[in-house]
CSV table of C-alpha atoms and ligand atoms in Angstrom, one decimal:
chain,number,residue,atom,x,y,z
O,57,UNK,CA,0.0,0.0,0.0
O,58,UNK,CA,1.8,3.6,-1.0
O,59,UNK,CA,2.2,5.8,1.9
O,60,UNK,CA,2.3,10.1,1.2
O,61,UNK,CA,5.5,11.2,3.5
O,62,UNK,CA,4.8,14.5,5.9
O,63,UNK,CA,7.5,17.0,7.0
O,64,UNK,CA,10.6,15.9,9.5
O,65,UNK,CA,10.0,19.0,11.4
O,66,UNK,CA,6.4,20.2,12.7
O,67,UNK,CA,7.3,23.9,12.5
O,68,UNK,CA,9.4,24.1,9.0
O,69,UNK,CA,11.0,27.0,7.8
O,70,UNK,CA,12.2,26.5,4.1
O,71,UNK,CA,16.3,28.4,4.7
O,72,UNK,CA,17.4,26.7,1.1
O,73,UNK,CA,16.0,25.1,-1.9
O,74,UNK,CA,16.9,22.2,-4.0
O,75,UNK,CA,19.7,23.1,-6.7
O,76,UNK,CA,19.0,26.6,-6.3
O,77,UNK,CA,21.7,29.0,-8.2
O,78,UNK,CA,22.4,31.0,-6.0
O,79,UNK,CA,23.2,28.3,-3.6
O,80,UNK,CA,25.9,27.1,-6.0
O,81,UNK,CA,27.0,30.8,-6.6
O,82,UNK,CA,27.5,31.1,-2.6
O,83,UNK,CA,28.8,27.4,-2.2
O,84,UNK,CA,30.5,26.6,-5.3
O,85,UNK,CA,28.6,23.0,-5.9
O,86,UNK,CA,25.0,21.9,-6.5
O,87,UNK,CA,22.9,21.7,-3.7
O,88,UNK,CA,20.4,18.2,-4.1
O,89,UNK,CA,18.5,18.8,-1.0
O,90,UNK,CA,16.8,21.2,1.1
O,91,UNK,CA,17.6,22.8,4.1
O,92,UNK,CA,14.8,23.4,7.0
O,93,UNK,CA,15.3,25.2,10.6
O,94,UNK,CA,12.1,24.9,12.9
O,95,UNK,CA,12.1,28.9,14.0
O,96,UNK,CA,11.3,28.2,17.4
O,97,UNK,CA,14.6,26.4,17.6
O,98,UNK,CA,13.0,23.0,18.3
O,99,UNK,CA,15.4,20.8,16.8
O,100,UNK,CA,13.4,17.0,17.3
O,101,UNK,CA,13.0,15.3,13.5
O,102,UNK,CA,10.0,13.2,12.8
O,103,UNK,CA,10.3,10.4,10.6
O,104,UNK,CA,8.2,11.8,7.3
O,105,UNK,CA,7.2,7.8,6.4
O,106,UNK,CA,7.0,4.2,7.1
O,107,UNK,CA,10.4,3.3,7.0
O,108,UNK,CA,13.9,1.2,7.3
O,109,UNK,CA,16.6,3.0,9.2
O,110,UNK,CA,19.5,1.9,6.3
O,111,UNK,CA,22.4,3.5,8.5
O,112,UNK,CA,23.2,5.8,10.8
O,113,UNK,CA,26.3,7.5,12.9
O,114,UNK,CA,29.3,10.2,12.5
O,115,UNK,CA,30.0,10.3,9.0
O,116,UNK,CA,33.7,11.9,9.9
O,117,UNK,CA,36.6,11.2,10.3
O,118,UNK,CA,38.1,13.9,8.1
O,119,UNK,CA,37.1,16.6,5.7
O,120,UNK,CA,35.6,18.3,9.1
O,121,UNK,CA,33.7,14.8,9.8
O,122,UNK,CA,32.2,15.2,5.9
O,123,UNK,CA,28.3,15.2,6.6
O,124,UNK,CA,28.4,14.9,10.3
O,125,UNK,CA,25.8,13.3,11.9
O,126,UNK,CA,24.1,11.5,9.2
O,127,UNK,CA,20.9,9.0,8.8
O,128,UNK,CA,19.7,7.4,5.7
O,129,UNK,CA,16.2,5.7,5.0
O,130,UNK,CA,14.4,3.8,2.8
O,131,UNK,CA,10.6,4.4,2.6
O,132,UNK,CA,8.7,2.1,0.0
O,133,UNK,CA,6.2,2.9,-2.5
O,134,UNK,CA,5.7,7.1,-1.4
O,135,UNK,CA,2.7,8.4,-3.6
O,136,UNK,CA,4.3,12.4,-3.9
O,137,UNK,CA,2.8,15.3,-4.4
O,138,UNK,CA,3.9,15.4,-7.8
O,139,UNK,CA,1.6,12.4,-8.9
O,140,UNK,CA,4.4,9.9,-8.9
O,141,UNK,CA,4.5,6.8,-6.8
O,142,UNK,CA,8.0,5.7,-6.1
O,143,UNK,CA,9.9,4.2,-3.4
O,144,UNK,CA,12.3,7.0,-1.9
O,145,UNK,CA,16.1,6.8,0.0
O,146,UNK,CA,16.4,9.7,2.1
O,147,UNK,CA,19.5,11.3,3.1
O,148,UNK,CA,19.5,13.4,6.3
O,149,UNK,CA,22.7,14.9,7.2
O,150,UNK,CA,24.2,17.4,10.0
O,151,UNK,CA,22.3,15.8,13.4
O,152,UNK,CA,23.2,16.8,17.3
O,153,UNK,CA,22.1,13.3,18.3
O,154,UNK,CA,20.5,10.1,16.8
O,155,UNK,CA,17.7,8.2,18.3
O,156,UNK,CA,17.1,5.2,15.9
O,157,UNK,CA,19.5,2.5,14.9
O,158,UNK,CA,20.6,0.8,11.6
O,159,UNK,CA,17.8,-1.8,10.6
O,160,UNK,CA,15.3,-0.3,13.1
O,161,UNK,CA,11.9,-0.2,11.4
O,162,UNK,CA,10.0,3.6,11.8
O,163,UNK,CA,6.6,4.6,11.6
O,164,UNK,CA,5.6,8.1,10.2
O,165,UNK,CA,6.0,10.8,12.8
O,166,UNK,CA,8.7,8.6,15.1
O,167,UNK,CA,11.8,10.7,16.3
O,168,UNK,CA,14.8,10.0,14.3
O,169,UNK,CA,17.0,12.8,16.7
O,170,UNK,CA,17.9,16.4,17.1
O,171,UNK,CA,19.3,18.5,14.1
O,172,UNK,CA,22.5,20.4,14.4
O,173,UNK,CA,25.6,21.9,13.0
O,174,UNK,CA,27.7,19.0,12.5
O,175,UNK,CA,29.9,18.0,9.4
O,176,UNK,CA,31.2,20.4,6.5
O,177,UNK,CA,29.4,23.4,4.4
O,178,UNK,CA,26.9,24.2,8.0
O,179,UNK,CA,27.3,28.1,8.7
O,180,UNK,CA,24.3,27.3,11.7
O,181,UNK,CA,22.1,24.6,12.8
O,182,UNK,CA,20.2,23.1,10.0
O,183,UNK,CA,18.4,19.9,8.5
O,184,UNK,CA,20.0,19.2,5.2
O,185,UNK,CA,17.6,16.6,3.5
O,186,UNK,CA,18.1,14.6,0.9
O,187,UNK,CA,15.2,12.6,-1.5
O,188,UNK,CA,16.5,9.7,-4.1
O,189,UNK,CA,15.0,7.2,-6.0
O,190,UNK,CA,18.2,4.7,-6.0
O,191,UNK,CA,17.1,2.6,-3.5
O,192,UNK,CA,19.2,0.3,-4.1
O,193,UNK,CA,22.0,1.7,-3.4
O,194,UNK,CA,20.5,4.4,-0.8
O,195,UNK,CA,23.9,5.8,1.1
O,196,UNK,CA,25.2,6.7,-2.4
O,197,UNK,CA,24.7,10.8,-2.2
O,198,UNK,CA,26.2,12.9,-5.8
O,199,UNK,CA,27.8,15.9,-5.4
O,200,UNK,CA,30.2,14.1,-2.4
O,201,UNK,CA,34.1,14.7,-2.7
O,202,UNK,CA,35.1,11.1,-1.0
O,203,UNK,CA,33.2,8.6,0.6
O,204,UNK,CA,32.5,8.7,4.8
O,205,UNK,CA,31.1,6.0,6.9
O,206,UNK,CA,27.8,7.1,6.5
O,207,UNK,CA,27.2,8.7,3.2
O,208,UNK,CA,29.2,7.3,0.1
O,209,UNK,CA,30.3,8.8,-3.0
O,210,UNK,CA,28.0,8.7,-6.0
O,211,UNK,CA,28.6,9.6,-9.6
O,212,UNK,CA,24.7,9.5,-11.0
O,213,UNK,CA,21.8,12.0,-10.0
O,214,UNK,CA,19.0,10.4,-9.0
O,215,UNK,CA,17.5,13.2,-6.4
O,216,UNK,CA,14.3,14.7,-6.4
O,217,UNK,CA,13.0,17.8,-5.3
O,218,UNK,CA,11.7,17.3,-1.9
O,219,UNK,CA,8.9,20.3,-2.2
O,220,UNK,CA,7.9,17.2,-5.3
O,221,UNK,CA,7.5,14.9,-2.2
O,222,UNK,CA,6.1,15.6,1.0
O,223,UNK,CA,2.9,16.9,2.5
O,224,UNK,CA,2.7,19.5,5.0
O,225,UNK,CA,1.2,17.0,8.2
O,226,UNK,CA,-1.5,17.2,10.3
O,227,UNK,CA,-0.5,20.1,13.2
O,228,UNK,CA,2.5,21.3,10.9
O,229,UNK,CA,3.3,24.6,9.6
O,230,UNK,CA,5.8,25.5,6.4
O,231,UNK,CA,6.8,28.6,6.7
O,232,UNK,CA,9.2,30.8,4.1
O,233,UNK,CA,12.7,31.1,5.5
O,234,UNK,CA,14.4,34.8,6.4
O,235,UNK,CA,11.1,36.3,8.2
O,236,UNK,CA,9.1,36.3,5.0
O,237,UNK,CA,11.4,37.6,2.1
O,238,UNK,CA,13.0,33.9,1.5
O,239,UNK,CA,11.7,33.8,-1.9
O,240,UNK,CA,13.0,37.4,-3.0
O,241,UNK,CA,16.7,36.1,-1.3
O,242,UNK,CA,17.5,33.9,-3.9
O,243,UNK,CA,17.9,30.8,-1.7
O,244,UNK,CA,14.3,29.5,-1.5
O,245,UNK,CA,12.0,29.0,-4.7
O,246,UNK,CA,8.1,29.7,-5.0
O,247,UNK,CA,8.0,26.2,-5.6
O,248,UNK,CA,9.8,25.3,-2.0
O,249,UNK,CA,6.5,26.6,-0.3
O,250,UNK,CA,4.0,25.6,-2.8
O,251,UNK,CA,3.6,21.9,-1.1
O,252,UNK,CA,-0.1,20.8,-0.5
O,253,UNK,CA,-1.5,19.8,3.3
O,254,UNK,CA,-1.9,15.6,3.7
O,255,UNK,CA,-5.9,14.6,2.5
O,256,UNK,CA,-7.4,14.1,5.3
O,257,UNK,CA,-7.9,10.2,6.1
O,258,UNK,CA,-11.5,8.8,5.6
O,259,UNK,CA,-13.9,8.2,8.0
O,260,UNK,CA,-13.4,4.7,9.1
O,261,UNK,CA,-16.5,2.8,8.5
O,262,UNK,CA,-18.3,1.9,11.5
O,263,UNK,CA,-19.4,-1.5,10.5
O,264,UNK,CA,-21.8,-2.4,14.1
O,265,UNK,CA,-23.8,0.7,13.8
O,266,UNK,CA,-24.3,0.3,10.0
O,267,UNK,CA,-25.3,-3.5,11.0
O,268,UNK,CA,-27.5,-2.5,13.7
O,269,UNK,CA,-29.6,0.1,11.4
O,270,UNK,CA,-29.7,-2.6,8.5
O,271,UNK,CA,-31.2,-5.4,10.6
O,272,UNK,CA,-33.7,-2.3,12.2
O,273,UNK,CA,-34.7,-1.9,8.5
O,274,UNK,CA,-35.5,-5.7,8.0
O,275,UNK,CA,-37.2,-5.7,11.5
O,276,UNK,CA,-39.5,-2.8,10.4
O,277,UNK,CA,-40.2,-5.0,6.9
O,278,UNK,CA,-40.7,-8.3,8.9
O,279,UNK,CA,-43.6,-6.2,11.0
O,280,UNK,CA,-44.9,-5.3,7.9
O,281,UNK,CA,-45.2,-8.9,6.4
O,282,UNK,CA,-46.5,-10.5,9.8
O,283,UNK,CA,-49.2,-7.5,9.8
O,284,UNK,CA,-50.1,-8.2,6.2
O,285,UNK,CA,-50.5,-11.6,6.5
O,286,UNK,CA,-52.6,-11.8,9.7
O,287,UNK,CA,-55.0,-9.0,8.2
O,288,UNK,CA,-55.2,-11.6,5.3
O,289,UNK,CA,-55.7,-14.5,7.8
O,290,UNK,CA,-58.4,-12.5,9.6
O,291,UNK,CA,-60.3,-11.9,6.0
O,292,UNK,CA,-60.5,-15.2,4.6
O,293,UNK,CA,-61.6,-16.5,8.5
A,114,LIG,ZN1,21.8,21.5,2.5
């Protein structure tokens, strides 16, 4: 059954885009994820999915510990926002702490740690999140120098924009980086913001009351028989 992924953070603000020029203008490489920052500077990540923890742990050692803190997933069979229904690796680099481990099974909206400013190319604390549809080979991230212990070198693009992805959760908020003028900054698209709210689930069906007014309705037509065939019974007595 496909499953539609929700934000990792509840309150989201949208500091960088995917592949945005002026990222690469400012950082000299392409950037294939996005960055978020909750602005209350309430760092806990949700698991966006149903999901398999692939690995986990301190990139490092060298290159300024590469992506720092860094956890990879596997979520099968995402229906995006986009209209596509693929299964998704996703790359999440430069955690305080991790609270899952590799091969632990997670459920949508389970904490998978605190965000933070570790690894290379952080100038504060951010999410960096990656969304790919290699999943076979799901710890494989392009644009890397060198490989970590984490997150290995690829050489093929296979990312998608995440703003293509997710939903925007029950209870969460996306807000536009920079107090409001994200978009006009250069780092942030339109298109970062333009991500729809999660359907809201059907009703369940409540099978016993739906049972109980059937078998009410048969009641009231068995009445009607028994009454019908007694007035009959009465006229031919
Ligand atoms: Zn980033």
């Amino acid at each position: 059954m496909s499953q539609k992924l929700i934000l990792p953070l509840n309150k989201c603000n949208v500091n960088a885009g995917y592949k945005m020029p002026k990222y690469t203008q400012e950082w000299g490489f392409l950037h294939y994820g996005i960055d978020l920052g909750n602005p209350d500077k309430q760092r806990t990540i949700y698991s966006p999915g149903d999901g398999t923890v692939i690995a986990c742990g301190m990139d490092g050692a060298t290159e300024s510990e590469r992506m720092g803190n860094a956890i990879v997933l596997v979520f099968l069979d995402v229906e995006r926002n986009d209209g596509e229904t693929t299964s998704l690796a996703c790359r999440m680099f430069h955690l305080d702490s991790i609270a899952v481990q590799p091969g632990q099974a997670v459920k949508r909206g389970d904490v998978l740690g605190v965000y933070g400013n570790t690894g290379a190319n952080t100038s504060g604390a951010h999410l960096h999140v990656e969304f790919d549809t290699d999943t076979q080979y799901p710890q494989y991230a392009v644009g890397i120098k060198s490989s970590g212990n984490v997150i290995k070198k690829g050489n093929k693009d296979t990312t998608v924009d995440p703003s293509k992805v997710w939903y925007v959760g029950p209870g969460q908020t996306l807000y536009d980086g920079y107090g409001g003028s994200g978009v006009s900054s250069g780092w942030i698209a339109q298109n970062d913001l333009d991500v729809p709210k999660l359907p809201e689930e059907a009703p369940a069906v409540d099978y016993k009351t739906l049972y109980e007014a059937e078998s009410q309705k048969v009641e009231t037509l068995k009445e009607g028989i028994r009454d019908i065939i007694s007035r009959a019974e009465n006229m031919v007595k």
